[in-house]
């Protein structure tokens, strides 16, 4: 078996895993408070009264124990006025009732929002990480608190011999991943994370705790599967259907500087024809001449995978290894991930790019910490109709993450570079994007993220949040 430097691969794969799971927190850039109505008040919150109602802890800015940081240091300057460390759904209800219409509020689970939306400046951050229980139920279901990280979900399921198709970054929260759709390394075989959602407990803008499912509040259930974190309410608990954990074969193929366009061009034709048991991505890395790495996993054995890999250009280095599901979880996680400063965006490629060379050229001369990450879709993702859930990109070939590492003090300059790459790629893909890689500067963002499902999402918002209690800069609102 040929081997590539695994540490080097995981450095890239860790970025890909992070991107596949980012934007997991659930709401909030501050917006002007909505007009006062019978259910929405004005004036500052009564923090003392809220504190007295909570079983958890309310910490105001300046008090001991105050913390607001998310995963990305770029957004550290965005400080809420208070953090509610909730321990029950009743705590979440109390927070919504006390704050709605007075200041912005946002739920925080994993804190990976690329736009920093889990830290509403001057508002209330509802930290749901105290709702992190994971219970594998009899049969094929698992009950998961909305504050659970993917590492905890995976650990519990591995111990039970089960799996749930999710992303790979261990510190990402299950909430945002699910609410935006949920792309991961088993998506082509088993579908998106949201496709396995059976029911959810949701606190809506009126303070009610609702159980939503296909038979209870079906329009809200539809919207929660791809409608994006932060919209419509705050989820406190999920129930998912799980699957038997499969054995897989993982692989990595590296291509040197100058070979990235050939690798990407071959990959997009290859993945379009691959069986659903095969998931793969291609990571294009910036430099004077960009390089590329094709990786992925196959629900099957080494021999069958090796035959499939013969359809790609010969790599400079190759790594193939059969693994149990538990081993694959650790492999793609790549070890602990520290906080990382970056800016990011996305496009969705509906079909193979007519000119992969132009996509690669967007990274020519960029820092070697600039990436295009093409995650293969179709397979089981496309078995679901585009309007069956709020996730609209069912028939797309690949999701493309654009990721630039940058120190916080250089974020503005990095955003200028990001915009040029995003818009250049958009000329090849059209105005598309994935809401879990939410970009505060994305042109025509609502259409890009929601496509033909946007009008129906507006209707759901009009029913469940008519006063924009969960409003933020890129919220789905009642307005058409």
CSV table of C-alpha atoms in Angstrom, one decimal:
chain,number,residue,atom,x,y,z
A,1,UNK,CA,0.0,0.0,0.0
A,2,UNK,CA,1.5,3.3,-1.1
A,3,UNK,CA,1.4,5.9,1.7
A,4,UNK,CA,1.4,9.7,1.8
A,5,UNK,CA,2.5,11.7,4.9
A,6,UNK,CA,-0.6,11.2,7.0
A,7,UNK,CA,0.1,14.2,9.2
A,8,UNK,CA,0.3,16.4,6.1
A,9,UNK,CA,-3.0,14.9,4.8
A,10,UNK,CA,-4.8,15.5,8.0
A,11,UNK,CA,-3.7,19.1,8.0
A,12,UNK,CA,-5.8,19.5,4.8
A,13,UNK,CA,-8.5,17.0,5.7
A,14,UNK,CA,-9.0,18.8,9.0
A,15,UNK,CA,-9.8,21.9,7.1
A,16,UNK,CA,-12.1,20.1,4.9
A,17,UNK,CA,-13.8,18.5,7.9
A,18,UNK,CA,-14.2,21.8,9.5
A,19,UNK,CA,-15.7,23.3,6.5
A,20,UNK,CA,-18.1,20.5,6.1
A,21,UNK,CA,-19.5,21.3,9.5
A,22,UNK,CA,-19.2,24.9,10.0
A,23,UNK,CA,-21.9,27.5,10.9
A,24,UNK,CA,-23.3,25.3,13.6
A,25,UNK,CA,-24.5,28.0,15.9
A,26,UNK,CA,-27.9,29.2,15.5
A,27,UNK,CA,-28.5,32.9,15.1
A,28,UNK,CA,-27.9,36.5,15.4
A,29,UNK,CA,-26.4,39.6,14.2
A,30,UNK,CA,-28.2,42.5,15.8
A,31,UNK,CA,-31.0,44.2,13.9
A,32,UNK,CA,-33.3,47.1,14.9
A,33,UNK,CA,-35.9,45.7,17.4
A,34,UNK,CA,-39.3,45.1,15.7
A,35,UNK,CA,-42.3,47.3,16.5
A,36,UNK,CA,-43.9,46.6,19.8
A,37,UNK,CA,-47.0,44.3,19.5
A,38,UNK,CA,-49.1,42.4,22.0
A,39,UNK,CA,-46.4,39.7,22.2
A,40,UNK,CA,-43.2,41.8,21.8
A,41,UNK,CA,-42.1,44.4,24.3
A,42,UNK,CA,-39.6,47.3,24.1
A,43,UNK,CA,-37.1,48.7,26.6
A,44,UNK,CA,-34.1,46.9,28.2
A,45,UNK,CA,-34.5,43.4,29.5
A,46,UNK,CA,-35.0,42.8,33.2
A,47,UNK,CA,-31.9,40.7,33.7
A,48,UNK,CA,-32.6,40.1,37.4
A,49,UNK,CA,-36.0,38.7,36.7
A,50,UNK,CA,-34.7,36.4,34.0
A,51,UNK,CA,-31.9,35.2,36.3
A,52,UNK,CA,-34.5,34.3,38.9
A,53,UNK,CA,-36.5,32.2,36.4
A,54,UNK,CA,-33.5,30.1,35.2
A,55,UNK,CA,-32.2,26.8,36.5
A,56,UNK,CA,-29.1,27.6,34.6
A,57,UNK,CA,-26.8,30.6,34.9
A,58,UNK,CA,-27.1,34.1,33.5
A,59,UNK,CA,-23.9,36.0,33.3
A,60,UNK,CA,-23.7,39.7,32.4
A,61,UNK,CA,-20.7,41.3,30.6
A,62,UNK,CA,-18.1,42.2,33.2
A,63,UNK,CA,-19.2,39.5,35.7
A,64,UNK,CA,-17.1,36.5,36.6
A,65,UNK,CA,-17.7,33.6,34.3
A,66,UNK,CA,-18.7,35.8,31.4
A,67,UNK,CA,-17.7,34.1,28.1
A,68,UNK,CA,-18.8,34.8,24.6
A,69,UNK,CA,-16.1,33.4,22.3
A,70,UNK,CA,-16.9,31.2,19.3
A,71,UNK,CA,-14.5,29.1,17.3
A,72,UNK,CA,-13.3,31.9,15.0
A,73,UNK,CA,-11.2,34.7,16.7
A,74,UNK,CA,-12.2,37.1,13.8
A,75,UNK,CA,-15.5,37.6,15.7
A,76,UNK,CA,-14.1,38.0,19.2
A,77,UNK,CA,-14.9,41.7,19.3
A,78,UNK,CA,-18.6,40.9,18.9
A,79,UNK,CA,-19.7,40.8,22.5
A,80,UNK,CA,-23.2,40.1,23.8
A,81,UNK,CA,-24.5,42.0,26.9
A,82,UNK,CA,-25.2,38.6,28.6
A,83,UNK,CA,-24.8,34.9,28.2
A,84,UNK,CA,-27.5,32.5,29.4
A,85,UNK,CA,-26.0,29.1,30.1
A,86,UNK,CA,-29.2,27.1,29.9
A,87,UNK,CA,-29.7,23.7,31.3
A,88,UNK,CA,-33.3,23.0,30.2
A,89,UNK,CA,-35.9,23.9,27.5
A,90,UNK,CA,-37.7,25.9,30.2
A,91,UNK,CA,-34.6,28.1,30.5
A,92,UNK,CA,-34.7,28.7,26.7
A,93,UNK,CA,-38.4,29.6,27.0
A,94,UNK,CA,-37.6,32.1,29.8
A,95,UNK,CA,-34.9,33.7,27.7
A,96,UNK,CA,-37.1,34.2,24.7
A,97,UNK,CA,-39.9,35.6,26.8
A,98,UNK,CA,-37.7,38.0,28.7
A,99,UNK,CA,-35.7,39.4,25.7
A,100,UNK,CA,-37.9,39.2,22.6
A,101,UNK,CA,-38.1,42.6,20.9
A,102,UNK,CA,-35.8,44.2,23.5
A,103,UNK,CA,-32.3,43.1,22.3
A,104,UNK,CA,-31.0,40.7,19.7
A,105,UNK,CA,-30.8,37.0,20.9
A,106,UNK,CA,-28.8,34.2,19.4
A,107,UNK,CA,-28.3,30.5,20.3
A,108,UNK,CA,-24.8,29.2,20.5
A,109,UNK,CA,-24.0,25.5,20.2
A,110,UNK,CA,-20.6,24.7,18.6
A,111,UNK,CA,-19.9,28.4,17.8
A,112,UNK,CA,-18.5,27.8,14.3
A,113,UNK,CA,-20.7,30.3,12.5
A,114,UNK,CA,-18.5,31.8,9.8
A,115,UNK,CA,-20.3,35.1,10.2
A,116,UNK,CA,-20.1,35.2,14.0
A,117,UNK,CA,-23.9,35.1,14.3
A,118,UNK,CA,-23.9,33.2,17.6
A,119,UNK,CA,-22.5,36.3,19.4
A,120,UNK,CA,-25.0,39.1,19.0
A,121,UNK,CA,-23.4,42.4,19.9
A,122,UNK,CA,-25.2,44.0,22.9
A,123,UNK,CA,-27.7,41.1,22.9
A,124,UNK,CA,-28.3,37.8,24.7
A,125,UNK,CA,-26.3,34.7,23.7
A,126,UNK,CA,-28.3,31.6,24.7
A,127,UNK,CA,-25.6,29.0,25.2
A,128,UNK,CA,-27.2,25.6,24.7
A,129,UNK,CA,-24.1,23.5,25.4
A,130,UNK,CA,-25.7,22.5,28.7
A,131,UNK,CA,-28.2,20.6,26.6
A,132,UNK,CA,-25.7,18.0,25.4
A,133,UNK,CA,-27.1,14.7,26.3
A,134,UNK,CA,-26.9,11.8,23.8
A,135,UNK,CA,-29.2,8.8,24.4
A,136,UNK,CA,-29.2,5.8,22.0
A,137,UNK,CA,-32.8,4.6,22.1
A,138,UNK,CA,-34.1,1.1,21.6
A,139,UNK,CA,-34.4,0.3,17.9
A,140,UNK,CA,-32.7,2.7,15.5
A,141,UNK,CA,-33.1,6.1,17.0
A,142,UNK,CA,-30.9,8.5,19.0
A,143,UNK,CA,-32.0,11.5,21.1
A,144,UNK,CA,-29.5,14.4,21.0
A,145,UNK,CA,-29.5,17.6,22.9
A,146,UNK,CA,-29.0,20.6,20.7
A,147,UNK,CA,-25.8,21.6,22.5
A,148,UNK,CA,-24.0,18.3,21.7
A,149,UNK,CA,-20.8,18.4,19.7
A,150,UNK,CA,-20.3,15.8,16.9
A,151,UNK,CA,-17.6,14.1,18.9
A,152,UNK,CA,-20.1,13.2,21.6
A,153,UNK,CA,-22.7,12.0,19.1
A,154,UNK,CA,-20.2,9.9,17.2
A,155,UNK,CA,-18.8,8.4,20.5
A,156,UNK,CA,-22.2,7.3,21.7
A,157,UNK,CA,-23.2,5.8,18.3
A,158,UNK,CA,-19.9,4.0,17.8
A,159,UNK,CA,-20.4,2.3,21.2
A,160,UNK,CA,-23.8,1.1,20.0
A,161,UNK,CA,-22.6,0.0,16.6
A,162,UNK,CA,-24.7,2.7,14.9
A,163,UNK,CA,-23.9,5.7,12.8
A,164,UNK,CA,-25.5,9.0,11.6
A,165,UNK,CA,-24.2,10.7,8.5
A,166,UNK,CA,-22.6,13.9,9.8
A,167,UNK,CA,-19.5,16.0,9.1
A,168,UNK,CA,-16.2,15.3,10.7
A,169,UNK,CA,-15.0,18.3,12.8
A,170,UNK,CA,-15.4,17.0,16.4
A,171,UNK,CA,-16.2,20.4,18.0
A,172,UNK,CA,-19.0,21.4,15.6
A,173,UNK,CA,-22.4,21.4,17.1
A,174,UNK,CA,-25.1,19.0,15.8
A,175,UNK,CA,-27.7,21.8,15.8
A,176,UNK,CA,-26.3,24.1,13.1
A,177,UNK,CA,-25.1,21.2,11.0
A,178,UNK,CA,-28.6,19.7,10.9
A,179,UNK,CA,-30.5,22.9,10.4
A,180,UNK,CA,-28.5,23.9,7.4
A,181,UNK,CA,-28.7,20.4,5.8
A,182,UNK,CA,-25.6,18.5,7.0
A,183,UNK,CA,-23.0,17.4,4.4
A,184,UNK,CA,-20.5,14.8,5.4
A,185,UNK,CA,-18.4,11.8,4.3
A,186,UNK,CA,-21.4,9.4,4.2
A,187,UNK,CA,-23.8,11.7,2.4
A,188,UNK,CA,-23.7,10.0,-1.0
A,189,UNK,CA,-24.5,6.7,0.6
A,190,UNK,CA,-26.9,7.7,3.4
A,191,UNK,CA,-28.0,11.3,2.6
A,192,UNK,CA,-27.7,14.5,4.6
A,193,UNK,CA,-27.9,14.7,8.4
A,194,UNK,CA,-31.3,16.5,8.1
A,195,UNK,CA,-32.7,13.6,6.1
A,196,UNK,CA,-32.5,11.4,9.3
A,197,UNK,CA,-34.3,13.9,11.5
A,198,UNK,CA,-37.4,12.3,13.0
A,199,UNK,CA,-38.5,15.0,15.3
A,200,UNK,CA,-37.3,18.1,17.2
A,201,UNK,CA,-38.2,20.1,20.3
A,202,UNK,CA,-38.3,23.8,19.4
A,203,UNK,CA,-38.9,27.0,21.3
A,204,UNK,CA,-40.6,29.4,19.0
A,205,UNK,CA,-40.9,33.2,19.1
A,206,UNK,CA,-44.0,33.1,21.3
A,207,UNK,CA,-42.1,31.2,24.0
A,208,UNK,CA,-43.9,27.9,23.3
A,209,UNK,CA,-42.0,24.6,23.3
A,210,UNK,CA,-43.3,22.7,20.3
A,211,UNK,CA,-42.7,19.1,19.1
A,212,UNK,CA,-42.2,19.1,15.4
A,213,UNK,CA,-42.2,16.1,13.0
A,214,UNK,CA,-43.8,15.0,9.8
A,215,UNK,CA,-47.2,14.8,11.5
A,216,UNK,CA,-46.8,17.7,14.0
A,217,UNK,CA,-46.2,21.2,12.8
A,218,UNK,CA,-45.1,19.8,9.4
A,219,UNK,CA,-44.3,23.1,7.8
A,220,UNK,CA,-41.8,24.0,10.6
A,221,UNK,CA,-40.4,20.5,10.5
A,222,UNK,CA,-39.8,21.0,6.7
A,223,UNK,CA,-38.1,24.4,7.3
A,224,UNK,CA,-35.8,23.0,10.0
A,225,UNK,CA,-34.3,20.6,7.5
A,226,UNK,CA,-32.1,23.0,5.6
A,227,UNK,CA,-33.6,26.3,6.4
A,228,UNK,CA,-30.5,27.4,8.3
A,229,UNK,CA,-29.6,27.9,11.9
A,230,UNK,CA,-31.1,30.8,13.7
A,231,UNK,CA,-34.3,30.9,11.8
A,232,UNK,CA,-37.8,30.1,13.1
A,233,UNK,CA,-36.9,29.1,16.7
A,234,UNK,CA,-34.3,27.5,19.0
A,235,UNK,CA,-34.1,23.8,18.9
A,236,UNK,CA,-33.5,22.2,22.3
A,237,UNK,CA,-33.5,18.5,21.3
A,238,UNK,CA,-33.4,16.3,18.2
A,239,UNK,CA,-34.4,12.7,17.5
A,240,UNK,CA,-32.6,11.0,14.6
A,241,UNK,CA,-32.9,7.7,12.8
A,242,UNK,CA,-29.6,5.9,12.8
A,243,UNK,CA,-28.0,3.2,10.7
A,244,UNK,CA,-25.7,0.2,11.3
A,245,UNK,CA,-22.2,1.4,11.4
A,246,UNK,CA,-20.4,0.3,8.2
A,247,UNK,CA,-16.8,-0.7,7.7
A,248,UNK,CA,-15.2,1.6,5.1
A,249,UNK,CA,-12.0,2.2,3.2
A,250,UNK,CA,-10.4,5.6,3.3
A,251,UNK,CA,-8.1,7.1,0.8
A,252,UNK,CA,-6.0,10.1,-0.1
A,253,UNK,CA,-4.3,10.9,-3.4
A,254,UNK,CA,-1.9,13.9,-3.7
A,255,UNK,CA,-1.1,15.9,-6.8
A,256,UNK,CA,1.8,18.3,-7.0
A,257,UNK,CA,1.9,22.0,-7.9
A,258,UNK,CA,0.7,22.5,-11.5
A,259,UNK,CA,-1.4,19.4,-11.6
A,260,UNK,CA,-4.5,20.7,-9.8
A,261,UNK,CA,-6.5,21.6,-12.8
A,262,UNK,CA,-6.1,18.1,-14.3
A,263,UNK,CA,-7.0,16.5,-11.0
A,264,UNK,CA,-10.1,18.6,-10.5
A,265,UNK,CA,-11.2,18.1,-14.1
A,266,UNK,CA,-10.9,14.4,-13.9
A,267,UNK,CA,-12.4,14.2,-10.4
A,268,UNK,CA,-15.6,16.0,-11.3
A,269,UNK,CA,-16.3,13.6,-14.2
A,270,UNK,CA,-15.3,10.6,-12.1
A,271,UNK,CA,-17.5,11.5,-9.1
A,272,UNK,CA,-20.5,12.1,-11.3
A,273,UNK,CA,-20.3,8.5,-12.4
A,274,UNK,CA,-19.2,6.9,-9.1
A,275,UNK,CA,-21.5,4.6,-7.1
A,276,UNK,CA,-23.2,6.1,-4.0
A,277,UNK,CA,-21.0,4.0,-1.8
A,278,UNK,CA,-18.1,6.3,-2.7
A,279,UNK,CA,-17.8,9.8,-1.2
A,280,UNK,CA,-15.0,12.0,-2.2
A,281,UNK,CA,-13.7,15.6,-2.1
A,282,UNK,CA,-10.9,17.4,-3.8
A,283,UNK,CA,-9.0,20.1,-2.0
A,284,UNK,CA,-7.2,22.7,-4.2
A,285,UNK,CA,-4.6,24.6,-2.3
A,286,UNK,CA,-3.2,28.0,-3.2
A,287,UNK,CA,0.3,28.8,-4.3
A,288,UNK,CA,2.3,30.1,-7.2
A,289,UNK,CA,1.0,26.9,-8.9
A,290,UNK,CA,-1.9,25.4,-6.9
A,291,UNK,CA,-1.7,21.7,-5.8
A,292,UNK,CA,-4.5,19.3,-5.1
A,293,UNK,CA,-5.5,16.4,-2.9
A,294,UNK,CA,-8.3,14.0,-3.6
A,295,UNK,CA,-9.6,12.0,-0.6
A,296,UNK,CA,-12.7,10.3,0.7
A,297,UNK,CA,-14.1,7.0,1.9
A,298,UNK,CA,-15.8,4.0,0.3
A,299,UNK,CA,-18.4,1.8,2.0
A,300,UNK,CA,-16.7,-1.4,0.8
A,301,UNK,CA,-13.4,-3.1,0.5
A,302,UNK,CA,-9.9,-2.1,-0.8
A,303,UNK,CA,-10.1,-4.1,-4.0
A,304,UNK,CA,-13.3,-2.5,-5.2
A,305,UNK,CA,-12.1,1.0,-4.2
A,306,UNK,CA,-8.7,0.5,-6.0
A,307,UNK,CA,-10.6,-0.4,-9.2
A,308,UNK,CA,-12.6,2.8,-8.9
A,309,UNK,CA,-9.5,4.9,-8.2
A,310,UNK,CA,-8.0,3.8,-11.5
A,311,UNK,CA,-10.4,6.3,-13.1
A,312,UNK,CA,-8.3,9.2,-11.8
A,313,UNK,CA,-4.9,10.5,-12.9
A,314,UNK,CA,-2.0,8.7,-11.3
A,315,UNK,CA,-1.1,10.6,-8.1
A,316,UNK,CA,2.3,11.5,-6.7
A,317,UNK,CA,1.4,9.8,-3.5
A,318,UNK,CA,-1.4,7.4,-2.5
A,319,UNK,CA,-2.9,6.2,0.8
A,320,UNK,CA,-5.6,3.5,1.0
A,321,UNK,CA,-6.6,1.8,4.2
A,322,UNK,CA,-9.6,-0.3,5.4
A,323,UNK,CA,-11.1,1.0,8.6
A,324,UNK,CA,-13.9,0.3,11.0
A,325,UNK,CA,-16.4,3.1,11.3
A,326,UNK,CA,-14.9,4.0,14.7
A,327,UNK,CA,-11.4,4.3,13.1
A,328,UNK,CA,-12.8,6.4,10.2
A,329,UNK,CA,-14.4,8.8,12.7
A,330,UNK,CA,-11.0,9.4,14.3
A,331,UNK,CA,-9.2,9.5,10.9
A,332,UNK,CA,-11.4,12.3,9.5
A,333,UNK,CA,-11.5,14.2,12.8
A,334,UNK,CA,-7.7,14.4,12.7
A,335,UNK,CA,-7.3,15.0,16.4
A,336,UNK,CA,-8.2,18.0,18.5
A,337,UNK,CA,-8.8,21.3,16.6
A,338,UNK,CA,-7.9,24.6,18.2
A,339,UNK,CA,-9.7,27.8,17.5
A,340,UNK,CA,-8.8,29.0,14.0
A,341,UNK,CA,-9.1,32.5,12.4
A,342,UNK,CA,-10.4,32.5,8.9
A,343,UNK,CA,-12.9,33.9,6.4
A,344,UNK,CA,-15.0,31.7,4.2
A,345,UNK,CA,-17.8,31.4,1.6
A,346,UNK,CA,-19.2,28.9,-0.8
A,347,UNK,CA,-20.7,28.1,-4.1
A,348,UNK,CA,-22.6,25.0,-5.3
A,349,UNK,CA,-21.7,23.4,-8.6
A,350,UNK,CA,-24.8,22.0,-10.2
A,351,UNK,CA,-22.8,20.3,-13.0
A,352,UNK,CA,-19.1,19.7,-13.8
A,353,UNK,CA,-17.4,23.0,-14.3
A,354,UNK,CA,-16.9,23.7,-18.0
A,355,UNK,CA,-13.5,25.2,-17.2
A,356,UNK,CA,-11.8,23.6,-14.1
A,357,UNK,CA,-8.7,25.5,-15.1
A,358,UNK,CA,-10.4,28.8,-14.4
A,359,UNK,CA,-11.4,27.6,-10.9
A,360,UNK,CA,-7.9,26.6,-10.1
A,361,UNK,CA,-6.5,29.9,-11.5
A,362,UNK,CA,-8.5,31.7,-8.9
A,363,UNK,CA,-6.0,30.4,-6.3
A,364,UNK,CA,-2.8,31.0,-8.4
A,365,UNK,CA,-0.5,33.3,-6.5
A,366,UNK,CA,-2.6,33.1,-3.3
A,367,UNK,CA,-1.4,32.0,0.1
A,368,UNK,CA,-0.9,28.3,0.6
A,369,UNK,CA,-3.6,28.7,3.4
A,370,UNK,CA,-6.2,29.5,0.8
A,371,UNK,CA,-8.4,26.5,-0.3
A,372,UNK,CA,-11.2,25.5,-2.6
A,373,UNK,CA,-12.8,22.3,-1.1
A,374,UNK,CA,-15.2,20.5,-3.5
A,375,UNK,CA,-17.4,18.0,-1.6
A,376,UNK,CA,-19.2,15.5,-3.8
A,377,UNK,CA,-23.0,15.3,-3.6
A,378,UNK,CA,-25.7,13.4,-5.6
A,379,UNK,CA,-26.1,9.8,-4.7
A,380,UNK,CA,-28.6,9.5,-1.8
A,381,UNK,CA,-28.6,13.3,-1.5
A,382,UNK,CA,-30.4,13.5,-4.9
A,383,UNK,CA,-32.8,10.7,-4.0
A,384,UNK,CA,-34.8,13.4,-2.1
A,385,UNK,CA,-36.7,16.0,-4.1
A,386,UNK,CA,-35.4,19.6,-3.9
A,387,UNK,CA,-38.6,20.8,-2.3
A,388,UNK,CA,-39.1,17.9,0.1
A,389,UNK,CA,-37.0,19.6,2.7
A,390,UNK,CA,-35.7,23.2,2.8
A,391,UNK,CA,-32.2,22.2,1.5
A,392,UNK,CA,-32.5,23.0,-2.2
A,393,UNK,CA,-29.3,21.7,-3.8
A,394,UNK,CA,-30.4,18.1,-4.1
A,395,UNK,CA,-29.3,17.5,-7.7
A,396,UNK,CA,-26.0,19.4,-7.5
A,397,UNK,CA,-22.7,17.7,-8.3
A,398,UNK,CA,-20.6,19.3,-5.5
A,399,UNK,CA,-20.6,21.9,-2.8
A,400,UNK,CA,-17.5,24.1,-2.9
A,401,UNK,CA,-16.2,25.8,0.2
A,402,UNK,CA,-13.8,28.8,-0.1
A,403,UNK,CA,-11.6,29.0,3.0
A,404,UNK,CA,-8.9,31.6,3.7
A,405,UNK,CA,-6.9,31.4,7.0
A,406,UNK,CA,-6.1,34.9,8.2
A,407,UNK,CA,-5.1,36.6,11.5
A,408,UNK,CA,-8.0,38.7,12.8
A,409,UNK,CA,-6.2,41.9,12.2
A,410,UNK,CA,-6.0,41.1,8.4
A,411,UNK,CA,-9.6,39.9,8.1
A,412,UNK,CA,-10.7,42.9,6.0
A,413,UNK,CA,-8.0,42.3,3.4
A,414,UNK,CA,-8.8,38.6,3.4
A,415,UNK,CA,-12.4,39.3,2.8
A,416,UNK,CA,-11.5,41.3,-0.3
A,417,UNK,CA,-9.5,38.3,-1.6
A,418,UNK,CA,-12.4,36.0,-0.6
A,419,UNK,CA,-14.9,38.1,-2.6
A,420,UNK,CA,-12.8,37.9,-5.7
A,421,UNK,CA,-12.5,34.1,-5.5
A,422,UNK,CA,-16.2,33.7,-4.6
A,423,UNK,CA,-17.4,35.9,-7.5
A,424,UNK,CA,-14.9,34.3,-9.9
A,425,UNK,CA,-16.2,30.9,-9.0
A,426,UNK,CA,-19.8,32.2,-9.2
A,427,UNK,CA,-19.2,33.1,-12.8
A,428,UNK,CA,-18.7,29.3,-13.3
A,429,UNK,CA,-21.4,28.0,-11.0
A,430,UNK,CA,-24.1,30.7,-10.9
A,431,UNK,CA,-25.5,32.4,-7.9
A,432,UNK,CA,-25.5,29.5,-5.5
A,433,UNK,CA,-24.2,28.9,-1.9
A,434,UNK,CA,-24.6,26.6,1.1
A,435,UNK,CA,-26.1,28.2,4.2
A,436,UNK,CA,-23.8,26.4,6.6
A,437,UNK,CA,-20.9,28.3,5.1
A,438,UNK,CA,-22.8,31.6,5.6
A,439,UNK,CA,-21.0,34.6,4.2
A,440,UNK,CA,-22.2,38.1,5.4
A,441,UNK,CA,-21.1,39.6,2.1
A,442,UNK,CA,-22.7,37.0,-0.3
A,443,UNK,CA,-24.5,38.7,-3.2
A,444,UNK,CA,-28.2,37.7,-3.5
A,445,UNK,CA,-27.6,35.5,-0.4
A,446,UNK,CA,-31.2,34.4,0.1
A,447,UNK,CA,-31.6,33.1,-3.4
A,448,UNK,CA,-28.1,31.5,-3.3
A,449,UNK,CA,-28.8,29.6,-0.1
A,450,UNK,CA,-32.5,28.7,-0.6
A,451,UNK,CA,-33.2,28.7,-4.3
A,452,UNK,CA,-36.8,27.7,-5.1
A,453,UNK,CA,-37.6,27.1,-1.5
A,454,UNK,CA,-37.2,30.7,-0.5
A,455,UNK,CA,-40.9,31.7,-0.8
A,456,UNK,CA,-42.1,28.8,1.3
A,457,UNK,CA,-39.5,29.7,4.0
A,458,UNK,CA,-40.8,33.2,4.1
A,459,UNK,CA,-44.3,31.8,4.8
A,460,UNK,CA,-43.0,29.6,7.6
A,461,UNK,CA,-41.3,32.7,9.1
A,462,UNK,CA,-44.5,34.7,8.8
A,463,UNK,CA,-46.3,32.0,10.8
A,464,UNK,CA,-43.8,31.3,13.5
A,465,UNK,CA,-41.8,34.6,13.9
A,466,UNK,CA,-43.9,37.4,12.5
A,467,UNK,CA,-42.2,40.0,14.7
A,468,UNK,CA,-38.7,38.9,13.8
A,469,UNK,CA,-37.7,37.9,17.3
A,470,UNK,CA,-35.0,35.8,15.7
A,471,UNK,CA,-34.0,38.5,13.2
A,472,UNK,CA,-30.4,38.9,12.2
A,473,UNK,CA,-28.6,40.2,9.1
A,474,UNK,CA,-29.2,37.1,7.0
A,475,UNK,CA,-32.3,35.8,8.7
A,476,UNK,CA,-35.3,34.3,6.8
A,477,UNK,CA,-38.0,36.9,7.5
A,478,UNK,CA,-41.7,37.1,6.8
A,479,UNK,CA,-41.0,39.6,4.0
A,480,UNK,CA,-41.2,38.3,0.4
